[in-house]
PDB file of N, CA and C in Angstrom:
ATOM      1  N   MET A   7     267.061 -39.985  82.627  1.00  0.00           N
ATOM      2  CA  MET A   7     265.854 -39.285  82.240  1.00  0.00           C
ATOM      3  C   MET A   7     265.625 -39.358  80.734  1.00  0.00           C
ATOM      4  N   LEU A   8     266.679 -39.304  79.946  1.00  0.00           N
ATOM      5  CA  LEU A   8     266.529 -39.348  78.493  1.00  0.00           C
ATOM      6  C   LEU A   8     265.902 -40.652  78.027  1.00  0.00           C
ATOM      7  N   THR A   9     266.280 -41.746  78.649  1.00  0.00           N
ATOM      8  CA  THR A   9     265.708 -43.047  78.306  1.00  0.00           C
ATOM      9  C   THR A   9     264.223 -43.076  78.632  1.00  0.00           C
ATOM     10  N   GLU A  10     263.851 -42.481  79.745  1.00  0.00           N
ATOM     11  CA  GLU A  10     262.442 -42.430  80.139  1.00  0.00           C
ATOM     12  C   GLU A  10     261.625 -41.590  79.161  1.00  0.00           C
ATOM     13  N   ILE A  11     262.171 -40.462  78.736  1.00  0.00           N
ATOM     14  CA  ILE A  11     261.476 -39.615  77.762  1.00  0.00           C
ATOM     15  C   ILE A  11     261.327 -40.359  76.442  1.00  0.00           C
ATOM     16  N   ASN A  12     262.388 -41.027  76.029  1.00  0.00           N
ATOM     17  CA  ASN A  12     262.356 -41.801  74.787  1.00  0.00           C
ATOM     18  C   ASN A  12     261.259 -42.861  74.844  1.00  0.00           C
ATOM     19  N   ALA A  13     261.198 -43.603  75.923  1.00  0.00           N
ATOM     20  CA  ALA A  13     260.166 -44.639  76.086  1.00  0.00           C
ATOM     21  C   ALA A  13     258.778 -44.012  76.142  1.00  0.00           C
ATOM     22  N   TYR A  14     258.659 -42.886  76.818  1.00  0.00           N
ATOM     23  CA  TYR A  14     257.373 -42.193  76.924  1.00  0.00           C
ATOM     24  C   TYR A  14     256.879 -41.741  75.549  1.00  0.00           C
ATOM     25  N   MET A  15     257.790 -41.245  74.725  1.00  0.00           N
ATOM     26  CA  MET A  15     257.415 -40.785  73.383  1.00  0.00           C
ATOM     27  C   MET A  15     256.921 -41.936  72.513  1.00  0.00           C
ATOM     28  N   HIS A  16     257.494 -43.113  72.701  1.00  0.00           N
ATOM     29  CA  HIS A  16     257.077 -44.272  71.906  1.00  0.00           C
ATOM     30  C   HIS A  16     255.653 -44.718  72.238  1.00  0.00           C
ATOM     31  N   LEU A  17     255.126 -44.309  73.365  1.00  0.00           N
ATOM     32  CA  LEU A  17     253.757 -44.654  73.740  1.00  0.00           C
ATOM     33  C   LEU A  17     252.718 -43.785  73.029  1.00  0.00           C
ATOM     34  N   LYS A  18     253.158 -42.676  72.479  1.00  0.00           N
ATOM     35  CA  LYS A  18     252.246 -41.736  71.837  1.00  0.00           C
ATOM     36  C   LYS A  18     251.845 -42.223  70.443  1.00  0.00           C
ATOM     37  N   LYS A  19     250.598 -41.989  70.102  1.00  0.00           N
ATOM     38  CA  LYS A  19     250.078 -42.354  68.791  1.00  0.00           C
ATOM     39  C   LYS A  19     250.609 -41.377  67.743  1.00  0.00           C
ATOM     40  N   TYR A  20     250.892 -41.863  66.554  1.00  0.00           N
ATOM     41  CA  TYR A  20     251.374 -41.089  65.398  1.00  0.00           C
ATOM     42  C   TYR A  20     252.819 -40.624  65.533  1.00  0.00           C
ATOM     43  N   ILE A  21     253.565 -41.129  66.490  1.00  0.00           N
ATOM     44  CA  ILE A  21     254.951 -40.696  66.685  1.00  0.00           C
ATOM     45  C   ILE A  21     255.905 -41.741  66.108  1.00  0.00           C
ATOM     46  N   SER A  22     256.871 -41.257  65.314  1.00  0.00           N
ATOM     47  CA  SER A  22     257.956 -42.113  64.830  1.00  0.00           C
ATOM     48  C   SER A  22     259.272 -41.439  65.208  1.00  0.00           C
ATOM     49  N   ILE A  23     260.369 -42.184  65.091  1.00  0.00           N
ATOM     50  CA  ILE A  23     261.671 -41.669  65.536  1.00  0.00           C
ATOM     51  C   ILE A  23     262.733 -41.932  64.475  1.00  0.00           C
ATOM     52  N   ASN A  24     263.672 -41.012  64.401  1.00  0.00           N
ATOM     53  CA  ASN A  24     264.851 -41.164  63.565  1.00  0.00           C
ATOM     54  C   ASN A  24     266.044 -40.799  64.442  1.00  0.00           C
ATOM     55  N   GLU A  25     266.982 -41.722  64.584  1.00  0.00           N
ATOM     56  CA  GLU A  25     268.143 -41.484  65.441  1.00  0.00           C
ATOM     57  C   GLU A  25     269.380 -41.227  64.587  1.00  0.00           C
ATOM     58  N   PHE A  26     270.145 -40.222  64.968  1.00  0.00           N
ATOM     59  CA  PHE A  26     271.386 -39.867  64.292  1.00  0.00           C
ATOM     60  C   PHE A  26     272.537 -40.105  65.259  1.00  0.00           C
ATOM     61  N   ALA A  27     273.200 -41.241  65.105  1.00  0.00           N
ATOM     62  CA  ALA A  27     274.263 -41.629  66.035  1.00  0.00           C
ATOM     63  C   ALA A  27     275.450 -40.671  65.972  1.00  0.00           C
ATOM     64  N   ASP A  28     275.782 -40.179  64.771  1.00  0.00           N
ATOM     65  CA  ASP A  28     276.941 -39.295  64.649  1.00  0.00           C
ATOM     66  C   ASP A  28     276.726 -37.958  65.363  1.00  0.00           C
ATOM     67  N   LEU A  29     275.491 -37.491  65.423  1.00  0.00           N
ATOM     68  CA  LEU A  29     275.179 -36.253  66.144  1.00  0.00           C
ATOM     69  C   LEU A  29     274.692 -36.514  67.560  1.00  0.00           C
ATOM     70  N   ASP A  30     274.436 -37.777  67.869  1.00  0.00           N
ATOM     71  CA  ASP A  30     273.888 -38.181  69.165  1.00  0.00           C
ATOM     72  C   ASP A  30     272.570 -37.449  69.440  1.00  0.00           C
ATOM     73  N   MET A  31     271.703 -37.473  68.400  1.00  0.00           N
ATOM     74  CA  MET A  31     270.404 -36.816  68.487  1.00  0.00           C
ATOM     75  C   MET A  31     269.309 -37.764  68.027  1.00  0.00           C
ATOM     76  N   SER A  32     268.122 -37.578  68.566  1.00  0.00           N
ATOM     77  CA  SER A  32     266.930 -38.307  68.138  1.00  0.00           C
ATOM     78  C   SER A  32     265.884 -37.286  67.731  1.00  0.00           C
ATOM     79  N   ILE A  33     265.260 -37.526  66.580  1.00  0.00           N
ATOM     80  CA  ILE A  33     264.186 -36.657  66.123  1.00  0.00           C
ATOM     81  C   ILE A  33     262.899 -37.458  66.142  1.00  0.00           C
ATOM     82  N   PHE A  34     261.913 -36.929  66.840  1.00  0.00           N
ATOM     83  CA  PHE A  34     260.594 -37.543  66.887  1.00  0.00           C
ATOM     84  C   PHE A  34     259.697 -36.803  65.904  1.00  0.00           C
ATOM     85  N   TYR A  35     258.952 -37.570  65.130  1.00  0.00           N
ATOM     86  CA  TYR A  35     258.063 -37.009  64.126  1.00  0.00           C
ATOM     87  C   TYR A  35     256.619 -37.289  64.505  1.00  0.00           C
ATOM     88  N   PHE A  36     255.781 -36.304  64.310  1.00  0.00           N
ATOM     89  CA  PHE A  36     254.340 -36.473  64.455  1.00  0.00           C
ATOM     90  C   PHE A  36     253.785 -36.502  63.039  1.00  0.00           C
ATOM     91  N   LYS A  37     253.423 -37.690  62.590  1.00  0.00           N
ATOM     92  CA  LYS A  37     252.911 -37.872  61.226  1.00  0.00           C
ATOM     93  C   LYS A  37     253.842 -37.219  60.201  1.00  0.00           C
ATOM     94  N   ARG A  38     255.097 -37.552  60.229  1.00  0.00           N
ATOM     95  CA  ARG A  38     256.145 -37.091  59.312  1.00  0.00           C
ATOM     96  C   ARG A  38     256.551 -35.628  59.490  1.00  0.00           C
ATOM     97  N   ARG A  39     256.039 -34.971  60.486  1.00  0.00           N
ATOM     98  CA  ARG A  39     256.428 -33.590  60.758  1.00  0.00           C
ATOM     99  C   ARG A  39     257.369 -33.581  61.954  1.00  0.00           C
ATOM    100  N   PRO A  40     258.549 -32.955  61.840  1.00  0.00           N
ATOM    101  CA  PRO A  40     259.462 -32.898  62.990  1.00  0.00           C
ATOM    102  C   PRO A  40     258.746 -32.291  64.192  1.00  0.00           C
ATOM    103  N   PHE A  41     258.840 -32.987  65.298  1.00  0.00           N
ATOM    104  CA  PHE A  41     258.018 -32.676  66.462  1.00  0.00           C
ATOM    105  C   PHE A  41     258.888 -32.284  67.658  1.00  0.00           C
ATOM    106  N   ILE A  42     259.772 -33.191  68.054  1.00  0.00           N
ATOM    107  CA  ILE A  42     260.673 -32.966  69.185  1.00  0.00           C
ATOM    108  C   ILE A  42     262.049 -33.509  68.818  1.00  0.00           C
ATOM    109  N   VAL A  43     263.086 -32.781  69.202  1.00  0.00           N
ATOM    110  CA  VAL A  43     264.465 -33.232  69.008  1.00  0.00           C
ATOM    111  C   VAL A  43     265.103 -33.373  70.381  1.00  0.00           C
ATOM    112  N   MET A  44     265.733 -34.525  70.603  1.00  0.00           N
ATOM    113  CA  MET A  44     266.477 -34.736  71.845  1.00  0.00           C
ATOM    114  C   MET A  44     267.964 -34.758  71.517  1.00  0.00           C
ATOM    115  N   ASP A  45     268.691 -33.841  72.104  1.00  0.00           N
ATOM    116  CA  ASP A  45     270.143 -33.775  71.981  1.00  0.00           C
ATOM    117  C   ASP A  45     270.706 -34.575  73.149  1.00  0.00           C
ATOM    118  N   LEU A  46     271.094 -35.807  72.874  1.00  0.00           N
ATOM    119  CA  LEU A  46     271.491 -36.725  73.941  1.00  0.00           C
ATOM    120  C   LEU A  46     272.829 -36.364  74.570  1.00  0.00           C
ATOM    121  N   SER A  47     273.770 -35.883  73.764  1.00  0.00           N
ATOM    122  CA  SER A  47     275.095 -35.577  74.311  1.00  0.00           C
ATOM    123  C   SER A  47     275.067 -34.347  75.222  1.00  0.00           C
ATOM    124  N   ASN A  48     274.231 -33.369  74.903  1.00  0.00           N
ATOM    125  CA  ASN A  48     274.134 -32.155  75.715  1.00  0.00           C
ATOM    126  C   ASN A  48     272.958 -32.179  76.686  1.00  0.00           C
ATOM    127  N   GLU A  49     272.194 -33.274  76.669  1.00  0.00           N
ATOM    128  CA  GLU A  49     271.029 -33.455  77.541  1.00  0.00           C
ATOM    129  C   GLU A  49     270.065 -32.280  77.450  1.00  0.00           C
ATOM    130  N   LYS A  50     269.606 -32.029  76.218  1.00  0.00           N
ATOM    131  CA  LYS A  50     268.640 -30.963  75.971  1.00  0.00           C
ATOM    132  C   LYS A  50     267.512 -31.515  75.114  1.00  0.00           C
ATOM    133  N   ILE A  51     266.355 -30.914  75.247  1.00  0.00           N
ATOM    134  CA  ILE A  51     265.199 -31.295  74.452  1.00  0.00           C
ATOM    135  C   ILE A  51     264.680 -30.031  73.768  1.00  0.00           C
ATOM    136  N   TYR A  52     264.353 -30.154  72.484  1.00  0.00           N
ATOM    137  CA  TYR A  52     263.892 -29.017  71.692  1.00  0.00           C
ATOM    138  C   TYR A  52     262.524 -29.321  71.106  1.00  0.00           C
ATOM    139  N   PHE A  53     261.684 -28.301  71.078  1.00  0.00           N
ATOM    140  CA  PHE A  53     260.351 -28.398  70.508  1.00  0.00           C
ATOM    141  C   PHE A  53     260.298 -27.544  69.248  1.00  0.00           C
ATOM    142  N   ASN A  54     259.503 -27.985  68.274  1.00  0.00           N
ATOM    143  CA  ASN A  54     259.274 -27.176  67.086  1.00  0.00           C
ATOM    144  C   ASN A  54     258.434 -25.982  67.513  1.00  0.00           C
ATOM    145  N   GLU A  55     258.962 -24.807  67.337  1.00  0.00           N
ATOM    146  CA  GLU A  55     258.366 -23.603  67.913  1.00  0.00           C
ATOM    147  C   GLU A  55     257.018 -23.241  67.304  1.00  0.00           C
ATOM    148  N   SER A  56     256.727 -23.690  66.101  1.00  0.00           N
ATOM    149  CA  SER A  56     255.463 -23.306  65.473  1.00  0.00           C
ATOM    150  C   SER A  56     254.257 -23.751  66.293  1.00  0.00           C
ATOM    151  N   GLY A  57     254.329 -24.891  66.940  1.00  0.00           N
ATOM    152  CA  GLY A  57     253.225 -25.346  67.765  1.00  0.00           C
ATOM    153  C   GLY A  57     253.386 -25.003  69.230  1.00  0.00           C
ATOM    154  N   LEU A  58     254.530 -24.468  69.595  1.00  0.00           N
ATOM    155  CA  LEU A  58     254.832 -24.223  71.004  1.00  0.00           C
ATOM    156  C   LEU A  58     254.561 -22.786  71.437  1.00  0.00           C
ATOM    157  N   GLU A  59     254.378 -21.894  70.500  1.00  0.00           N
ATOM    158  CA  GLU A  59     254.242 -20.477  70.841  1.00  0.00           C
ATOM    159  C   GLU A  59     253.109 -20.222  71.835  1.00  0.00           C
ATOM    160  N   TRP A  60     251.973 -20.861  71.632  1.00  0.00           N
ATOM    161  CA  TRP A  60     250.846 -20.679  72.557  1.00  0.00           C
ATOM    162  C   TRP A  60     251.216 -21.148  73.963  1.00  0.00           C
ATOM    163  N   LEU A  61     251.986 -22.234  74.027  1.00  0.00           N
ATOM    164  CA  LEU A  61     252.360 -22.788  75.325  1.00  0.00           C
ATOM    165  C   LEU A  61     253.314 -21.851  76.058  1.00  0.00           C
ATOM    166  N   ARG A  62     254.240 -21.277  75.325  1.00  0.00           N
ATOM    167  CA  ARG A  62     255.209 -20.375  75.941  1.00  0.00           C
ATOM    168  C   ARG A  62     254.553 -19.086  76.410  1.00  0.00           C
ATOM    169  N   THR A  63     253.552 -18.588  75.702  1.00  0.00           N
ATOM    170  CA  THR A  63     252.913 -17.339  76.105  1.00  0.00           C
ATOM    171  C   THR A  63     251.891 -17.559  77.213  1.00  0.00           C
ATOM    172  N   GLU A  64     251.072 -18.611  77.107  1.00  0.00           N
ATOM    173  CA  GLU A  64     250.035 -18.862  78.107  1.00  0.00           C
ATOM    174  C   GLU A  64     250.601 -19.282  79.458  1.00  0.00           C
ATOM    175  N   LYS A  65     251.640 -20.083  79.450  1.00  0.00           N
ATOM    176  CA  LYS A  65     252.144 -20.662  80.689  1.00  0.00           C
ATOM    177  C   LYS A  65     253.496 -20.095  81.104  1.00  0.00           C
ATOM    178  N   GLN A  66     253.856 -18.956  80.571  1.00  0.00           N
ATOM    179  CA  GLN A  66     255.183 -18.404  80.847  1.00  0.00           C
ATOM    180  C   GLN A  66     255.426 -18.234  82.344  1.00  0.00           C
ATOM    181  N   GLY A  67     254.429 -17.760  83.071  1.00  0.00           N
ATOM    182  CA  GLY A  67     254.599 -17.565  84.506  1.00  0.00           C
ATOM    183  C   GLY A  67     254.672 -18.859  85.284  1.00  0.00           C
ATOM    184  N   GLU A  68     254.047 -19.915  84.763  1.00  0.00           N
ATOM    185  CA  GLU A  68     253.998 -21.196  85.460  1.00  0.00           C
ATOM    186  C   GLU A  68     255.254 -22.041  85.260  1.00  0.00           C
ATOM    187  N   LEU A  69     255.930 -21.849  84.135  1.00  0.00           N
ATOM    188  CA  LEU A  69     257.032 -22.737  83.772  1.00  0.00           C
ATOM    189  C   LEU A  69     258.382 -22.193  84.218  1.00  0.00           C
ATOM    190  N   PRO A  70     259.055 -22.889  85.126  1.00  0.00           N
ATOM    191  CA  PRO A  70     260.391 -22.465  85.548  1.00  0.00           C
ATOM    192  C   PRO A  70     261.455 -22.989  84.578  1.00  0.00           C
ATOM    193  N   VAL A  71     261.346 -22.570  83.316  1.00  0.00           N
ATOM    194  CA  VAL A  71     262.213 -23.094  82.265  1.00  0.00           C
ATOM    195  C   VAL A  71     262.970 -21.943  81.614  1.00  0.00           C
ATOM    196  N   GLN A  72     264.257 -22.130  81.415  1.00  0.00           N
ATOM    197  CA  GLN A  72     265.072 -21.179  80.671  1.00  0.00           C
ATOM    198  C   GLN A  72     265.159 -21.681  79.232  1.00  0.00           C
ATOM    199  N   TRP A  73     264.410 -21.050  78.329  1.00  0.00           N
ATOM    200  CA  TRP A  73     264.373 -21.492  76.932  1.00  0.00           C
ATOM    201  C   TRP A  73     265.681 -21.140  76.238  1.00  0.00           C
ATOM    202  N   ILE A  74     266.171 -22.058  75.411  1.00  0.00           N
ATOM    203  CA  ILE A  74     267.438 -21.876  74.704  1.00  0.00           C
ATOM    204  C   ILE A  74     267.275 -22.274  73.241  1.00  0.00           C
ATOM    205  N   ARG A  75     268.243 -21.889  72.436  1.00  0.00           N
ATOM    206  CA  ARG A  75     268.295 -22.268  71.022  1.00  0.00           C
ATOM    207  C   ARG A  75     269.418 -23.283  70.834  1.00  0.00           C
ATOM    208  N   SER A  76     269.331 -24.036  69.738  1.00  0.00           N
ATOM    209  CA  SER A  76     270.360 -25.027  69.426  1.00  0.00           C
ATOM    210  C   SER A  76     271.294 -24.492  68.355  1.00  0.00           C
ATOM    211  N   LYS A  77     272.551 -24.865  68.453  1.00  0.00           N
ATOM    212  CA  LYS A  77     273.484 -24.449  67.410  1.00  0.00           C
ATOM    213  C   LYS A  77     273.388 -25.355  66.185  1.00  0.00           C
ATOM    214  N   TYR A  78     272.697 -26.487  66.295  1.00  0.00           N
ATOM    215  CA  TYR A  78     272.564 -27.429  65.189  1.00  0.00           C
ATOM    216  C   TYR A  78     271.246 -27.312  64.441  1.00  0.00           C
ATOM    217  N   LEU A  79     270.242 -26.726  65.059  1.00  0.00           N
ATOM    218  CA  LEU A  79     268.909 -26.660  64.471  1.00  0.00           C
ATOM    219  C   LEU A  79     268.622 -25.249  63.978  1.00  0.00           C
ATOM    220  N   PRO A  80     267.736 -25.110  62.978  1.00  0.00           N
ATOM    221  CA  PRO A  80     267.384 -23.763  62.507  1.00  0.00           C
ATOM    222  C   PRO A  80     266.845 -22.913  63.655  1.00  0.00           C
ATOM    223  N   THR A  81     267.407 -21.738  63.834  1.00  0.00           N
ATOM    224  CA  THR A  81     267.084 -20.932  65.011  1.00  0.00           C
ATOM    225  C   THR A  81     265.653 -20.429  65.029  1.00  0.00           C
ATOM    226  N   LYS A  82     265.019 -20.296  63.884  1.00  0.00           N
ATOM    227  CA  LYS A  82     263.665 -19.755  63.870  1.00  0.00           C
ATOM    228  C   LYS A  82     262.604 -20.802  64.151  1.00  0.00           C
ATOM    229  N   LYS A  83     262.974 -22.067  64.168  1.00  0.00           N
ATOM    230  CA  LYS A  83     261.962 -23.101  64.318  1.00  0.00           C
ATOM    231  C   LYS A  83     262.046 -23.900  65.608  1.00  0.00           C
ATOM    232  N   TRP A  84     263.168 -23.913  66.280  1.00  0.00           N
ATOM    233  CA  TRP A  84     263.351 -24.818  67.416  1.00  0.00           C
ATOM    234  C   TRP A  84     263.761 -24.066  68.669  1.00  0.00           C
ATOM    235  N   VAL A  85     263.111 -24.407  69.772  1.00  0.00           N
ATOM    236  CA  VAL A  85     263.446 -23.824  71.066  1.00  0.00           C
ATOM    237  C   VAL A  85     263.388 -24.949  72.098  1.00  0.00           C
ATOM    238  N   GLY A  86     264.282 -24.901  73.076  1.00  0.00           N
ATOM    239  CA  GLY A  86     264.327 -26.002  74.034  1.00  0.00           C
ATOM    240  C   GLY A  86     264.879 -25.587  75.372  1.00  0.00           C
ATOM    241  N   PHE A  87     265.233 -26.594  76.152  1.00  0.00           N
ATOM    242  CA  PHE A  87     265.805 -26.356  77.476  1.00  0.00           C
ATOM    243  C   PHE A  87     266.623 -27.570  77.891  1.00  0.00           C
ATOM    244  N   ALA A  88     267.481 -27.363  78.866  1.00  0.00           N
ATOM    245  CA  ALA A  88     268.309 -28.451  79.388  1.00  0.00           C
ATOM    246  C   ALA A  88     267.446 -29.391  80.217  1.00  0.00           C
ATOM    247  N   ILE A  89     267.691 -30.674  80.080  1.00  0.00           N
ATOM    248  CA  ILE A  89     266.947 -31.682  80.825  1.00  0.00           C
ATOM    249  C   ILE A  89     267.540 -31.775  82.222  1.00  0.00           C
ATOM    250  N   ASP A  90     266.667 -31.657  83.201  1.00  0.00           N
ATOM    251  CA  ASP A  90     267.067 -31.690  84.602  1.00  0.00           C
ATOM    252  C   ASP A  90     266.212 -32.740  85.299  1.00  0.00           C
ATOM    253  N   SER A  91     266.839 -33.647  86.008  1.00  0.00           N
ATOM    254  CA  SER A  91     266.091 -34.728  86.659  1.00  0.00           C
ATOM    255  C   SER A  91     265.093 -34.200  87.694  1.00  0.00           C
ATOM    256  N   LYS A  92     265.302 -32.986  88.164  1.00  0.00           N
ATOM    257  CA  LYS A  92     264.370 -32.399  89.124  1.00  0.00           C
ATOM    258  C   LYS A  92     263.078 -31.944  88.452  1.00  0.00           C
ATOM    259  N   LYS A  93     263.094 -31.889  87.113  1.00  0.00           N
ATOM    260  CA  LYS A  93     261.939 -31.390  86.363  1.00  0.00           C
ATOM    261  C   LYS A  93     261.265 -32.497  85.562  1.00  0.00           C
ATOM    262  N   ASP A  94     261.361 -33.731  86.004  1.00  0.00           N
ATOM    263  CA  ASP A  94     260.776 -34.854  85.267  1.00  0.00           C
ATOM    264  C   ASP A  94     259.309 -34.630  84.936  1.00  0.00           C
ATOM    265  N   ASN A  95     258.523 -34.290  85.931  1.00  0.00           N
ATOM    266  CA  ASN A  95     257.087 -34.097  85.720  1.00  0.00           C
ATOM    267  C   ASN A  95     256.805 -32.929  84.791  1.00  0.00           C
ATOM    268  N   LEU A  96     257.587 -31.867  84.911  1.00  0.00           N
ATOM    269  CA  LEU A  96     257.415 -30.706  84.051  1.00  0.00           C
ATOM    270  C   LEU A  96     257.686 -31.071  82.592  1.00  0.00           C
ATOM    271  N   ILE A  97     258.738 -31.826  82.354  1.00  0.00           N
ATOM    272  CA  ILE A  97     259.086 -32.227  80.993  1.00  0.00           C
ATOM    273  C   ILE A  97     257.979 -33.083  80.392  1.00  0.00           C
ATOM    274  N   LEU A  98     257.488 -34.046  81.144  1.00  0.00           N
ATOM    275  CA  LEU A  98     256.413 -34.904  80.640  1.00  0.00           C
ATOM    276  C   LEU A  98     255.130 -34.105  80.434  1.00  0.00           C
ATOM    277  N   GLN A  99     254.870 -33.136  81.287  1.00  0.00           N
ATOM    278  CA  GLN A  99     253.698 -32.275  81.116  1.00  0.00           C
ATOM    279  C   GLN A  99     253.825 -31.446  79.839  1.00  0.00           C
ATOM    280  N   LEU A 100     255.005 -30.874  79.600  1.00  0.00           N
ATOM    281  CA  LEU A 100     255.230 -30.101  78.381  1.00  0.00           C
ATOM    282  C   LEU A 100     255.054 -30.970  77.138  1.00  0.00           C
ATOM    283  N   ILE A 101     255.582 -32.182  77.182  1.00  0.00           N
ATOM    284  CA  ILE A 101     255.430 -33.093  76.047  1.00  0.00           C
ATOM    285  C   ILE A 101     253.951 -33.382  75.806  1.00  0.00           C
ATOM    286  N   ASP A 102     253.206 -33.655  76.865  1.00  0.00           N
ATOM    287  CA  ASP A 102     251.772 -33.925  76.727  1.00  0.00           C
ATOM    288  C   ASP A 102     251.019 -32.717  76.170  1.00  0.00           C
ATOM    289  N   ASP A 103     251.294 -31.542  76.711  1.00  0.00           N
ATOM    290  CA  ASP A 103     250.621 -30.328  76.240  1.00  0.00           C
ATOM    291  C   ASP A 103     250.959 -30.046  74.783  1.00  0.00           C
ATOM    292  N   TYR A 104     252.215 -30.200  74.443  1.00  0.00           N
ATOM    293  CA  TYR A 104     252.655 -29.940  73.077  1.00  0.00           C
ATOM    294  C   TYR A 104     252.084 -30.985  72.117  1.00  0.00           C
ATOM    295  N   TYR A 105     252.055 -32.229  72.555  1.00  0.00           N
ATOM    296  CA  TYR A 105     251.467 -33.298  71.744  1.00  0.00           C
ATOM    297  C   TYR A 105     249.985 -33.005  71.487  1.00  0.00           C
ATOM    298  N   SER A 106     249.256 -32.623  72.517  1.00  0.00           N
ATOM    299  CA  SER A 106     247.826 -32.315  72.369  1.00  0.00           C
ATOM    300  C   SER A 106     247.606 -31.144  71.417  1.00  0.00           C
ATOM    301  N   ALA A 107     248.412 -30.102  71.556  1.00  0.00           N
ATOM    302  CA  ALA A 107     248.278 -28.939  70.677  1.00  0.00           C
ATOM    303  C   ALA A 107     248.582 -29.312  69.229  1.00  0.00           C
ATOM    304  N   THR A 108     249.629 -30.098  69.022  1.00  0.00           N
ATOM    305  CA  THR A 108     249.987 -30.524  67.670  1.00  0.00           C
ATOM    306  C   THR A 108     248.919 -31.439  67.099  1.00  0.00           C
ATOM    307  N   TYR A 109     248.423 -32.346  67.907  1.00  0.00           N
ATOM    308  CA  TYR A 109     247.355 -33.250  67.485  1.00  0.00           C
ATOM    309  C   TYR A 109     246.135 -32.445  67.029  1.00  0.00           C
ATOM    310  N   ASN A 110     245.722 -31.489  67.843  1.00  0.00           N
ATOM    311  CA  ASN A 110     244.560 -30.669  67.495  1.00  0.00           C
ATOM    312  C   ASN A 110     244.801 -29.838  66.245  1.00  0.00           C
ATOM    313  N   MET A 111     246.001 -29.310  66.097  1.00  0.00           N
ATOM    314  CA  MET A 111     246.324 -28.468  64.959  1.00  0.00           C
ATOM    315  C   MET A 111     246.379 -29.276  63.660  1.00  0.00           C
ATOM    316  N   LEU A 112     246.977 -30.460  63.693  1.00  0.00           N
ATOM    317  CA  LEU A 112     247.189 -31.226  62.468  1.00  0.00           C
ATOM    318  C   LEU A 112     246.051 -32.175  62.111  1.00  0.00           C
ATOM    319  N   LEU A 113     245.444 -32.786  63.084  1.00  0.00           N
ATOM    320  CA  LEU A 113     244.466 -33.824  62.783  1.00  0.00           C
ATOM    321  C   LEU A 113     243.016 -33.364  62.858  1.00  0.00           C
ATOM    322  N   ARG A 114     242.764 -32.293  63.521  1.00  0.00           N
ATOM    323  CA  ARG A 114     241.374 -31.848  63.643  1.00  0.00           C
ATOM    324  C   ARG A 114     241.036 -30.726  62.678  1.00  0.00           C
ATOM    325  N   ASN A 115     242.022 -30.123  62.077  1.00  0.00           N
ATOM    326  CA  ASN A 115     241.779 -29.026  61.118  1.00  0.00           C
ATOM    327  C   ASN A 115     241.741 -29.552  59.714  1.00  0.00           C
TER     328      ASN A 115
END
């Protein structure tokens, strides 16, 4: 699933990647702004919380996701969940929704 998410992210406009082999993490940037972090060794994906707050409040009842914090990332900015192959569509939907919200926030304002 991680490989599929990685490939999916590369299809998005304005997205670049920085991989840290020693931490086994990939950071995706939206126009130089940290956007999504994938923790490959622990199979978790984290979103920058500043753009995700609306998504977590509006869709809280719809999303069967247990949000978690990372021990490596600043706790006030990043929130994520464990990647589960049963939630492939949900993960891609969250990425799309978050990408759209970030796009609207950064490029249209």
